Amino acid sequence: MKTLSHLFEGNLAWATAIKKKDPEFFSKLSKQQAPEILWIGCSDSRVSANQIVGLPPGELFVHRNIANVVVQTDINCQSVIQFAVDVLKVKHIIVCGHYGCGGIKAAMDDANYGPMDRWLNHIKEVSLFNAEKLKALKGDDKFNMLSELNVIEQVSNVADTTVVKNAWKRGYDLSIHGWIYNIKSGLLKDLNTCIASSE
Ligand code: CO
């Protein structure tokens, strides 16, 4: 007996529906992927990259972690950025945060969560860098502001990677965007932090 059989049923229904619309869909996609966008988002189950922007498989290269953090020492994220830029030649990198992010919330608390604390420290740093902007705010306003500031910080961290800096040096056309998703409305907001060159 198959475990989680409803997932296999869902998969069969999904693949069948796609093939009905385009019988060649999977055979075309099996030959190559050519996404123009790298999506760096939160692992949160409610922020499913392809679904919220209405894109089928093959259109987004995706990296997700708790609170969409980009750090130079994270070989996983750095490798994804390198592969996306140097091999797939994506034209856009989107860092997408979301309101109501559990990672951001946990970083705002002083509680001890174990090994995850080391990861949350990256968000605590964002909070420290922006102490001035945050100090007048309370509750949800503070939570939302830190979620936005975290996206802005991670956009700048993407721009600071050697891979991206070298790509720009070669005259490569690459833009980095900072967006935030509202889990209450299902809508995205552009934080207008687009960076398209080292300057
Ligand atoms: Co989150």
PDB file of C-alpha atoms and ligand atoms in Angstrom:
ATOM      1  CA  MET A   1       0.000   0.000   0.000  1.00  0.00           C
ATOM      2  CA  LYS A   2       1.227   3.434  -0.946  1.00  0.00           C
ATOM      3  CA  THR A   3       1.529   5.859   1.940  1.00  0.00           C
ATOM      4  CA  LEU A   4       0.190   9.392   1.460  1.00  0.00           C
ATOM      5  CA  SER A   5      -1.877   8.023  -1.401  1.00  0.00           C
ATOM      6  CA  HIS A   6      -3.828  11.276  -1.741  1.00  0.00           C
ATOM      7  CA  LEU A   7      -0.613  12.937  -2.893  1.00  0.00           C
ATOM      8  CA  PHE A   8      -0.164  10.375  -5.674  1.00  0.00           C
ATOM      9  CA  GLU A   9      -3.793  10.857  -6.662  1.00  0.00           C
ATOM     10  CA  GLY A  10      -3.275  14.612  -6.715  1.00  0.00           C
ATOM     11  CA  ASN A  11      -0.141  14.193  -8.801  1.00  0.00           C
ATOM     12  CA  LEU A  12      -1.904  12.004 -11.353  1.00  0.00           C
ATOM     13  CA  ALA A  13      -4.784  14.455 -11.673  1.00  0.00           C
ATOM     14  CA  TRP A  14      -2.360  17.381 -12.050  1.00  0.00           C
ATOM     15  CA  ALA A  15      -0.191  15.710 -14.717  1.00  0.00           C
ATOM     16  CA  THR A  16      -3.273  14.534 -16.601  1.00  0.00           C
ATOM     17  CA  ALA A  17      -4.784  18.035 -16.637  1.00  0.00           C
ATOM     18  CA  ILE A  18      -1.550  19.555 -17.966  1.00  0.00           C
ATOM     19  CA  LYS A  19      -1.203  16.897 -20.699  1.00  0.00           C
ATOM     20  CA  LYS A  20      -4.797  17.492 -21.710  1.00  0.00           C
ATOM     21  CA  LYS A  21      -4.009  21.176 -22.317  1.00  0.00           C
ATOM     22  CA  ASP A  22      -0.591  20.547 -23.888  1.00  0.00           C
ATOM     23  CA  PRO A  23       0.279  16.919 -24.744  1.00  0.00           C
ATOM     24  CA  GLU A  24       3.942  17.895 -25.337  1.00  0.00           C
ATOM     25  CA  PHE A  25       4.364  19.826 -22.062  1.00  0.00           C
ATOM     26  CA  PHE A  26       6.436  17.286 -20.137  1.00  0.00           C
ATOM     27  CA  SER A  27       8.440  15.999 -23.097  1.00  0.00           C
ATOM     28  CA  LYS A  28       9.446  19.579 -24.033  1.00  0.00           C
ATOM     29  CA  LEU A  29      10.337  20.387 -20.420  1.00  0.00           C
ATOM     30  CA  SER A  30      12.323  17.174 -19.970  1.00  0.00           C
ATOM     31  CA  LYS A  31      14.838  18.309 -22.600  1.00  0.00           C
ATOM     32  CA  GLN A  32      15.888  21.470 -20.772  1.00  0.00           C
ATOM     33  CA  GLN A  33      14.977  24.137 -18.248  1.00  0.00           C
ATOM     34  CA  ALA A  34      15.373  27.770 -19.245  1.00  0.00           C
ATOM     35  CA  PRO A  35      13.880  29.848 -16.429  1.00  0.00           C
ATOM     36  CA  GLU A  36      14.544  33.592 -16.548  1.00  0.00           C
ATOM     37  CA  ILE A  37      13.900  34.084 -12.863  1.00  0.00           C
ATOM     38  CA  LEU A  38      15.536  32.933  -9.645  1.00  0.00           C
ATOM     39  CA  TRP A  39      13.106  33.074  -6.738  1.00  0.00           C
ATOM     40  CA  ILE A  40      14.511  33.276  -3.218  1.00  0.00           C
ATOM     41  CA  GLY A  41      11.649  32.915  -0.768  1.00  0.00           C
ATOM     42  CA  CYS A  42      10.600  31.657   2.628  1.00  0.00           C
ATOM     43  CA  SER A  43      10.020  27.940   3.253  1.00  0.00           C
ATOM     44  CA  ASP A  44       6.571  28.786   4.652  1.00  0.00           C
ATOM     45  CA  SER A  45       3.992  26.375   3.205  1.00  0.00           C
ATOM     46  CA  ARG A  46       1.663  29.268   2.372  1.00  0.00           C
ATOM     47  CA  VAL A  47       4.152  30.996   0.100  1.00  0.00           C
ATOM     48  CA  SER A  48       4.468  28.546  -2.741  1.00  0.00           C
ATOM     49  CA  ALA A  49       6.553  30.333  -5.398  1.00  0.00           C
ATOM     50  CA  ASN A  50       5.064  29.106  -8.698  1.00  0.00           C
ATOM     51  CA  GLN A  51       1.494  29.131  -7.453  1.00  0.00           C
ATOM     52  CA  ILE A  52       1.392  32.691  -6.178  1.00  0.00           C
ATOM     53  CA  VAL A  53       2.688  34.124  -9.447  1.00  0.00           C
ATOM     54  CA  GLY A  54       0.690  31.701 -11.579  1.00  0.00           C
ATOM     55  CA  LEU A  55       3.671  30.101 -13.351  1.00  0.00           C
ATOM     56  CA  PRO A  56       3.955  26.493 -14.520  1.00  0.00           C
ATOM     57  CA  PRO A  57       6.986  24.243 -13.906  1.00  0.00           C
ATOM     58  CA  GLY A  58      10.039  25.371 -15.831  1.00  0.00           C
ATOM     59  CA  GLU A  59       9.592  29.110 -15.275  1.00  0.00           C
ATOM     60  CA  LEU A  60      11.156  29.666 -11.849  1.00  0.00           C
ATOM     61  CA  PHE A  61      14.415  28.437 -10.356  1.00  0.00           C
ATOM     62  CA  VAL A  62      13.665  28.331  -6.644  1.00  0.00           C
ATOM     63  CA  HIS A  63      15.564  28.545  -3.382  1.00  0.00           C
ATOM     64  CA  ARG A  64      13.656  28.673  -0.125  1.00  0.00           C
ATOM     65  CA  ASN A  65      14.768  28.818   3.479  1.00  0.00           C
ATOM     66  CA  ILE A  66      13.430  30.144   6.779  1.00  0.00           C
ATOM     67  CA  ALA A  67      12.766  33.879   6.303  1.00  0.00           C
ATOM     68  CA  ASN A  68      14.397  34.100   2.837  1.00  0.00           C
ATOM     69  CA  VAL A  69      17.866  34.854   4.129  1.00  0.00           C
ATOM     70  CA  VAL A  70      20.926  35.256   1.877  1.00  0.00           C
ATOM     71  CA  VAL A  71      24.298  34.944   3.610  1.00  0.00           C
ATOM     72  CA  GLN A  72      27.749  34.615   2.104  1.00  0.00           C
ATOM     73  CA  THR A  73      28.585  31.638   4.329  1.00  0.00           C
ATOM     74  CA  ASP A  74      25.563  29.592   3.209  1.00  0.00           C
ATOM     75  CA  ILE A  75      27.043  27.363   0.512  1.00  0.00           C
ATOM     76  CA  ASN A  76      23.591  26.094  -0.417  1.00  0.00           C
ATOM     77  CA  CYS A  77      22.131  29.497  -1.281  1.00  0.00           C
ATOM     78  CA  GLN A  78      25.397  30.726  -2.818  1.00  0.00           C
ATOM     79  CA  SER A  79      25.527  27.661  -5.096  1.00  0.00           C
ATOM     80  CA  VAL A  80      21.941  28.241  -6.194  1.00  0.00           C
ATOM     81  CA  ILE A  81      22.751  31.865  -7.091  1.00  0.00           C
ATOM     82  CA  GLN A  82      25.871  30.771  -8.972  1.00  0.00           C
ATOM     83  CA  PHE A  83      24.060  28.094 -10.944  1.00  0.00           C
ATOM     84  CA  ALA A  84      21.148  30.428 -11.716  1.00  0.00           C
ATOM     85  CA  VAL A  85      23.359  33.263 -12.958  1.00  0.00           C
ATOM     86  CA  ASP A  86      26.303  31.469 -14.566  1.00  0.00           C
ATOM     87  CA  VAL A  87      24.602  28.391 -16.007  1.00  0.00           C
ATOM     88  CA  LEU A  88      20.894  29.144 -16.395  1.00  0.00           C
ATOM     89  CA  LYS A  89      21.589  32.823 -17.157  1.00  0.00           C
ATOM     90  CA  VAL A  90      18.555  34.148 -15.347  1.00  0.00           C
ATOM     91  CA  LYS A  91      17.705  37.808 -15.932  1.00  0.00           C
ATOM     92  CA  HIS A  92      15.978  38.445 -12.598  1.00  0.00           C
ATOM     93  CA  ILE A  93      16.496  37.445  -8.994  1.00  0.00           C
ATOM     94  CA  ILE A  94      13.475  38.004  -6.766  1.00  0.00           C
ATOM     95  CA  VAL A  95      13.814  37.977  -2.995  1.00  0.00           C
ATOM     96  CA  CYS A  96      10.284  37.479  -1.741  1.00  0.00           C
ATOM     97  CA  GLY A  97       9.451  37.773   1.943  1.00  0.00           C
ATOM     98  CA  HIS A  98       6.018  37.611   3.483  1.00  0.00           C
ATOM     99  CA  TYR A  99       4.032  39.212   6.262  1.00  0.00           C
ATOM    100  CA  GLY A 100       3.300  36.925   9.194  1.00  0.00           C
ATOM    101  CA  CYS A 101       6.646  35.150   8.772  1.00  0.00           C
ATOM    102  CA  GLY A 102       7.322  32.773  11.675  1.00  0.00           C
ATOM    103  CA  GLY A 103      11.085  33.151  11.195  1.00  0.00           C
ATOM    104  CA  ILE A 104      10.918  36.921  11.581  1.00  0.00           C
ATOM    105  CA  LYS A 105       8.591  36.570  14.581  1.00  0.00           C
ATOM    106  CA  ALA A 106      10.940  34.103  16.268  1.00  0.00           C
ATOM    107  CA  ALA A 107      13.887  36.450  15.672  1.00  0.00           C
ATOM    108  CA  MET A 108      11.960  39.231  17.438  1.00  0.00           C
ATOM    109  CA  ASP A 109      11.483  37.091  20.541  1.00  0.00           C
ATOM    110  CA  ASP A 110      14.226  36.512  23.037  1.00  0.00           C
ATOM    111  CA  ALA A 111      13.310  32.847  23.383  1.00  0.00           C
ATOM    112  CA  ASN A 112      15.814  30.066  22.837  1.00  0.00           C
ATOM    113  CA  TYR A 113      14.885  27.804  19.935  1.00  0.00           C
ATOM    114  CA  GLY A 114      18.011  25.660  19.751  1.00  0.00           C
ATOM    115  CA  PRO A 115      20.103  25.239  16.581  1.00  0.00           C
ATOM    116  CA  MET A 116      17.742  27.511  14.665  1.00  0.00           C
ATOM    117  CA  ASP A 117      18.953  30.472  16.736  1.00  0.00           C
ATOM    118  CA  ARG A 118      22.119  30.640  14.640  1.00  0.00           C
ATOM    119  CA  TRP A 119      19.987  31.108  11.531  1.00  0.00           C
ATOM    120  CA  LEU A 120      17.700  33.627  13.230  1.00  0.00           C
ATOM    121  CA  ASN A 121      20.752  35.672  14.217  1.00  0.00           C
ATOM    122  CA  HIS A 122      20.917  36.858  10.606  1.00  0.00           C
ATOM    123  CA  ILE A 123      17.490  38.432  11.063  1.00  0.00           C
ATOM    124  CA  LYS A 124      18.406  39.807  14.482  1.00  0.00           C
ATOM    125  CA  GLU A 125      21.278  41.569  12.728  1.00  0.00           C
ATOM    126  CA  VAL A 126      18.835  43.169  10.287  1.00  0.00           C
ATOM    127  CA  SER A 127      16.890  44.359  13.306  1.00  0.00           C
ATOM    128  CA  LEU A 128      20.038  45.847  14.871  1.00  0.00           C
ATOM    129  CA  PHE A 129      21.122  47.579  11.626  1.00  0.00           C
ATOM    130  CA  ASN A 130      17.685  49.194  11.452  1.00  0.00           C
ATOM    131  CA  ALA A 131      17.156  49.916  15.159  1.00  0.00           C
ATOM    132  CA  GLU A 132      16.444  53.584  14.413  1.00  0.00           C
ATOM    133  CA  LYS A 133      13.575  52.780  12.015  1.00  0.00           C
ATOM    134  CA  LEU A 134      12.111  50.114  14.254  1.00  0.00           C
ATOM    135  CA  LYS A 135      12.274  51.718  17.681  1.00  0.00           C
ATOM    136  CA  ALA A 136       9.106  53.825  17.291  1.00  0.00           C
ATOM    137  CA  LEU A 137       7.049  50.840  16.144  1.00  0.00           C
ATOM    138  CA  LYS A 138       5.206  48.200  18.137  1.00  0.00           C
ATOM    139  CA  GLY A 139       3.365  44.915  17.586  1.00  0.00           C
ATOM    140  CA  ASP A 140       2.316  44.132  14.018  1.00  0.00           C
ATOM    141  CA  ASP A 141       3.699  47.410  12.672  1.00  0.00           C
ATOM    142  CA  LYS A 142       7.142  46.458  13.918  1.00  0.00           C
ATOM    143  CA  PHE A 143       6.734  42.872  12.717  1.00  0.00           C
ATOM    144  CA  ASN A 144       5.690  44.021   9.221  1.00  0.00           C
ATOM    145  CA  MET A 145       8.429  46.627   9.025  1.00  0.00           C
ATOM    146  CA  LEU A 146      11.112  44.102  10.002  1.00  0.00           C
ATOM    147  CA  SER A 147       9.739  41.692   7.370  1.00  0.00           C
ATOM    148  CA  GLU A 148      10.143  44.393   4.720  1.00  0.00           C
ATOM    149  CA  LEU A 149      13.561  45.506   5.980  1.00  0.00           C
ATOM    150  CA  ASN A 150      14.715  41.888   5.917  1.00  0.00           C
ATOM    151  CA  VAL A 151      13.804  41.634   2.220  1.00  0.00           C
ATOM    152  CA  ILE A 152      15.651  44.877   1.466  1.00  0.00           C
ATOM    153  CA  GLU A 153      18.712  43.622   3.353  1.00  0.00           C
ATOM    154  CA  GLN A 154      18.673  40.291   1.496  1.00  0.00           C
ATOM    155  CA  VAL A 155      18.374  42.077  -1.866  1.00  0.00           C
ATOM    156  CA  SER A 156      21.537  43.926  -0.980  1.00  0.00           C
ATOM    157  CA  ASN A 157      23.192  40.666   0.118  1.00  0.00           C
ATOM    158  CA  VAL A 158      22.391  39.139  -3.284  1.00  0.00           C
ATOM    159  CA  ALA A 159      23.910  42.207  -4.979  1.00  0.00           C
ATOM    160  CA  ASP A 160      27.017  41.729  -2.813  1.00  0.00           C
ATOM    161  CA  THR A 161      27.710  38.167  -3.917  1.00  0.00           C
ATOM    162  CA  THR A 162      30.818  37.615  -6.048  1.00  0.00           C
ATOM    163  CA  VAL A 163      28.705  35.852  -8.656  1.00  0.00           C
ATOM    164  CA  VAL A 164      26.392  38.829  -9.147  1.00  0.00           C
ATOM    165  CA  LYS A 165      29.174  41.428  -8.966  1.00  0.00           C
ATOM    166  CA  ASN A 166      31.164  39.528 -11.597  1.00  0.00           C
ATOM    167  CA  ALA A 167      28.109  39.157 -13.815  1.00  0.00           C
ATOM    168  CA  TRP A 168      27.558  42.929 -13.752  1.00  0.00           C
ATOM    169  CA  LYS A 169      31.263  43.480 -14.470  1.00  0.00           C
ATOM    170  CA  ARG A 170      30.839  41.390 -17.632  1.00  0.00           C
ATOM    171  CA  GLY A 171      27.964  43.695 -18.634  1.00  0.00           C
ATOM    172  CA  TYR A 172      25.408  40.991 -17.962  1.00  0.00           C
ATOM    173  CA  ASP A 173      21.809  42.163 -17.722  1.00  0.00           C
ATOM    174  CA  LEU A 174      20.588  41.109 -14.269  1.00  0.00           C
ATOM    175  CA  SER A 175      18.088  42.768 -11.922  1.00  0.00           C
ATOM    176  CA  ILE A 176      17.429  41.984  -8.282  1.00  0.00           C
ATOM    177  CA  HIS A 177      13.976  42.674  -6.891  1.00  0.00           C
ATOM    178  CA  GLY A 178      12.553  42.803  -3.373  1.00  0.00           C
ATOM    179  CA  TRP A 179       8.918  41.775  -2.973  1.00  0.00           C
ATOM    180  CA  ILE A 180       6.674  40.937  -0.070  1.00  0.00           C
ATOM    181  CA  TYR A 181       3.672  38.649  -0.079  1.00  0.00           C
ATOM    182  CA  ASN A 182       0.545  39.211   1.984  1.00  0.00           C
ATOM    183  CA  ILE A 183      -0.753  35.841   3.195  1.00  0.00           C
ATOM    184  CA  LYS A 184      -4.081  37.480   4.159  1.00  0.00           C
ATOM    185  CA  SER A 185      -4.860  38.746   0.639  1.00  0.00           C
ATOM    186  CA  GLY A 186      -2.728  36.499  -1.560  1.00  0.00           C
ATOM    187  CA  LEU A 187      -1.201  39.602  -3.118  1.00  0.00           C
ATOM    188  CA  LEU A 188       2.379  40.638  -3.761  1.00  0.00           C
ATOM    189  CA  LYS A 189       3.851  44.082  -3.187  1.00  0.00           C
ATOM    190  CA  ASP A 190       6.979  45.404  -4.861  1.00  0.00           C
ATOM    191  CA  LEU A 191       9.204  47.085  -2.272  1.00  0.00           C
ATOM    192  CA  ASN A 192      10.792  49.157  -5.056  1.00  0.00           C
ATOM    193  CA  THR A 193      14.317  48.109  -4.206  1.00  0.00           C
ATOM    194  CA  CYS A 194      15.285  46.927  -7.662  1.00  0.00           C
ATOM    195  CA  ILE A 195      19.070  46.855  -8.201  1.00  0.00           C
ATOM    196  CA  ALA A 196      20.359  46.391 -11.743  1.00  0.00           C
ATOM    197  CA  SER A 197      24.070  47.276 -11.465  1.00  0.00           C
ATOM    198  CA  SER A 198      26.895  47.636  -8.924  1.00  0.00           C
ATOM    199  CA  GLU A 199      26.261  51.414  -8.724  1.00  0.00           C
TER     200      GLU A 199
HETATM  201 CO    CO B   1       8.354  32.923   6.514  1.00  0.00          CO
END
